[in-house]
Coordinates of C-alpha atoms in Angstrom, one line a residue:
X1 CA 6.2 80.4 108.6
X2 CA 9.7 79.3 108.9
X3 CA 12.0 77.4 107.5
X4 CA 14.6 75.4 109.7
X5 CA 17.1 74.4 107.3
X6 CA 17.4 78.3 105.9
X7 CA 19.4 80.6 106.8
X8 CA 19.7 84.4 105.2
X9 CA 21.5 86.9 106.2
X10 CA 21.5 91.1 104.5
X11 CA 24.4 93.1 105.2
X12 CA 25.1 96.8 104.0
X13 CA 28.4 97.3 103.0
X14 CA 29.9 100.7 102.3
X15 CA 31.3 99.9 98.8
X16 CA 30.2 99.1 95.8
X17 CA 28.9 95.9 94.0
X18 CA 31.8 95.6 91.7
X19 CA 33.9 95.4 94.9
X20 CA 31.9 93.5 97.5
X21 CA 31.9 90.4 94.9
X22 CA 35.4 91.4 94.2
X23 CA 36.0 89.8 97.5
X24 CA 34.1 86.8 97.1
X25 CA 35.8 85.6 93.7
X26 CA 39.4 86.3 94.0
X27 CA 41.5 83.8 96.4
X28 CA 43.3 86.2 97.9
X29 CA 40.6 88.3 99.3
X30 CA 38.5 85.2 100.2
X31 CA 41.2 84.4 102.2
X32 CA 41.7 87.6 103.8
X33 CA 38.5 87.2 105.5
X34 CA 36.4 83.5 105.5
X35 CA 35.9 81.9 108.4
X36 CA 34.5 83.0 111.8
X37 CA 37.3 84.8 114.1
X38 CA 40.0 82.5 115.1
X39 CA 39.9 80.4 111.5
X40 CA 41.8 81.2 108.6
X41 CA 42.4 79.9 105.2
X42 CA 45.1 77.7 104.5
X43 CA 43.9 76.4 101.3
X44 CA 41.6 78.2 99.4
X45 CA 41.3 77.3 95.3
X46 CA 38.7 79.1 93.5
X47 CA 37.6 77.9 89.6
X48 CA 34.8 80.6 89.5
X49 CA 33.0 79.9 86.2
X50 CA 29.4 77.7 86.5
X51 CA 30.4 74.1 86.5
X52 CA 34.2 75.2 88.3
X53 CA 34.8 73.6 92.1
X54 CA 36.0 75.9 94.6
X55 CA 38.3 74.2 97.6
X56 CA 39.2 75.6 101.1
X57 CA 41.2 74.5 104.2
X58 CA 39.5 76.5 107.2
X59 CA 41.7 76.1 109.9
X60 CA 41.5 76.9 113.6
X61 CA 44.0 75.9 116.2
X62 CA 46.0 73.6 113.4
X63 CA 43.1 71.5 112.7
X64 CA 41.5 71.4 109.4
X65 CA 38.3 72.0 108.1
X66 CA 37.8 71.0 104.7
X67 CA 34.5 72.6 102.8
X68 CA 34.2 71.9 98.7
X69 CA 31.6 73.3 96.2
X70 CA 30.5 73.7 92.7
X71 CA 30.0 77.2 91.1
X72 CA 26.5 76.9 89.2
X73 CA 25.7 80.5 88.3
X74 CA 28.8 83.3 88.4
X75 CA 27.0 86.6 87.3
X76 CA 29.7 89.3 88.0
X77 CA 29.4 92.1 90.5
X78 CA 25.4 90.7 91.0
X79 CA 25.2 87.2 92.1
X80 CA 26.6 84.0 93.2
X81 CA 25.3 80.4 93.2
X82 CA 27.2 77.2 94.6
X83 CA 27.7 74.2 96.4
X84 CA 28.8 73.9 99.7
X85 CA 29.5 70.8 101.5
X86 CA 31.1 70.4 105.3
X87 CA 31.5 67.0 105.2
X88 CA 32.5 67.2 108.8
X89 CA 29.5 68.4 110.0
X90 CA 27.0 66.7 107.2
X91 CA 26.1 69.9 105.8
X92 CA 25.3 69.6 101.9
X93 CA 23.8 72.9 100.9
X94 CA 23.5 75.6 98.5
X95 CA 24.5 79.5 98.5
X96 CA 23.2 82.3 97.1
X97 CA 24.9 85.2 97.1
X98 CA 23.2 88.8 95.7
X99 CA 24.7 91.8 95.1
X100 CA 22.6 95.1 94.8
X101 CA 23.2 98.7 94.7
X102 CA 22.3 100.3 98.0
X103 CA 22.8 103.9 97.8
X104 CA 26.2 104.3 98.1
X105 CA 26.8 101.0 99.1
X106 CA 25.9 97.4 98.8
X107 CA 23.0 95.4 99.8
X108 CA 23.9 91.9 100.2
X109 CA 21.3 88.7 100.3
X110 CA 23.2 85.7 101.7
X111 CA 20.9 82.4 101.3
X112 CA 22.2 79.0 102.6
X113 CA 19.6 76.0 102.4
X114 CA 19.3 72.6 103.2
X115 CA 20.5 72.0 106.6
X116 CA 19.8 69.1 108.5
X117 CA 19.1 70.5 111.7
X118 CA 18.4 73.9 113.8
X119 CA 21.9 73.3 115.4
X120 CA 23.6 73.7 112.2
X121 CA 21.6 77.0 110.9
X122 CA 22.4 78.7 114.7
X123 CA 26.4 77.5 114.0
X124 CA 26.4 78.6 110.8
X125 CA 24.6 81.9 111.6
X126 CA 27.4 82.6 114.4
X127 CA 30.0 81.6 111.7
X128 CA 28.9 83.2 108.5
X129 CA 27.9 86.7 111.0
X130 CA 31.6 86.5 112.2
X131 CA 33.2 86.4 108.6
X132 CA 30.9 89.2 107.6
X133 CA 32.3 91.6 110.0
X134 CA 35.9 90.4 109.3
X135 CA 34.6 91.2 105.7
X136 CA 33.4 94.8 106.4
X137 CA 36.8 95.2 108.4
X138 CA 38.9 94.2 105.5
X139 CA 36.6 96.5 103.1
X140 CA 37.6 99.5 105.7
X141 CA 41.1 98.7 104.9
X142 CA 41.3 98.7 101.9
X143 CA 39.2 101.7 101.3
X144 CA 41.9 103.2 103.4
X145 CA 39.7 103.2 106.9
X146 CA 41.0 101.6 109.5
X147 CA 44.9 101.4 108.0
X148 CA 46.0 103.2 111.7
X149 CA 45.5 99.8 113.3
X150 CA 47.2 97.4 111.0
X151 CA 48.6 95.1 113.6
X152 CA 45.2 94.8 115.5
X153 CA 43.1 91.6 114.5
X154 CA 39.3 91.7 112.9
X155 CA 37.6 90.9 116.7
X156 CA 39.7 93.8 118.3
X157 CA 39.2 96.2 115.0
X158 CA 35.7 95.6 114.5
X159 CA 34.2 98.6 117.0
X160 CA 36.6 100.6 115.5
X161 CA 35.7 100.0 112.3
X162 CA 32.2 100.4 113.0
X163 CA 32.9 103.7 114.7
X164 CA 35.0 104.7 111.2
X165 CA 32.2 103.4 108.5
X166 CA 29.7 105.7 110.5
X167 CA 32.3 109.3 110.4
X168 CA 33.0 108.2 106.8
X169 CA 29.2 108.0 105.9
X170 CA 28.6 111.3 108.0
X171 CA 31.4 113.0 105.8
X172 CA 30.3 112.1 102.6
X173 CA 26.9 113.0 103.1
X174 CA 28.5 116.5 104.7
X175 CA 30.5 116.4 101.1
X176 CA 26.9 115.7 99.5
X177 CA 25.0 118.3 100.9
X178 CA 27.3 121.1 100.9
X179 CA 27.2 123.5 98.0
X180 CA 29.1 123.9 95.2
X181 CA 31.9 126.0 95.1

């Protein structure tokens, strides 16, 4: 059965829980990568405790796109729960965010419900897809991957990337396997 006003996303991320939420609650590492390519943050305030708002100004092209929440559970380097409403496009809906150990990595379990259409859901998919890759670029940058193309933007970096994450996970399980000295 499915559900037309859901939308859920997993990603694997090659760093650890701790740091994958790390860039979900501090405003300058939200900003560094939410929004689909071609938007960035101009605003982006963040009260994360349950009951605190969070604020942000996605921009594309000069023109603003205001989206507003309300944190309701904040369980740190495991799980996120809030708000989220694009007035713009009448979307009023709630996010969950979990965060689980994945091997060396992180499993992440995106949940957005209450749509009020199919047409938002694919939108959002394309949107929330886009930042997620922007996301696993900045991750390879700041785990020191990817820091030979500073100057090239997420859309350009992201086969790169890609090709890095998978010689970084083919060294460290070379690392792993070989014996000790």
């Amino acid at each position: 059965m499915t559900h037309p006003n859901l939308l859920a996303i997993d990603r694997h991320f090659d760093a650890s829980p701790s740091f994958v939420y790390g860039l979900w609650s501090h405003p300058s590492l939200l900003s560094a990568w939410w929004g689909p390519e071609g938007h960035h943050l101009t605003t982006c305030d963040v009260d994360l405790r349950p009951g605190g708002n969070w604020r942000f100004n996605m921009e594309r092209e000069g023109q603003p796109h205001w989206i507003h929440g309300t944190y309701h559970e904040v369980v740190p380097d495991q799980r996120l729960l809030f708000s989220s409403h694009f007035d713009e496009f009448n979307v009023h809906s709630v996010i969950s965010v979990r965060f689980k150990p994945d091997g060396q990595g992180t499993r992440m379990h995106f949940l957005q419900t209450g749509f009020p259409d199919d047409e938002q859901v694919r939108g959002h998919r394309a949107g929330w897809t886009s930042s997620f890759t922007i996301l696993e670029d900045l991750l390879l940058k700041l785990h020191g991957i990817g820091t030979v193309y500073p100057t090239l933007p997420p859309a350009q970096l992201s086969g790169v990337a890609q090709d890095l994450a998978e010689a970084r996970r083919r060294h460290d399980a070379a690392l792993n396997a070989a014996p000790a000295p």
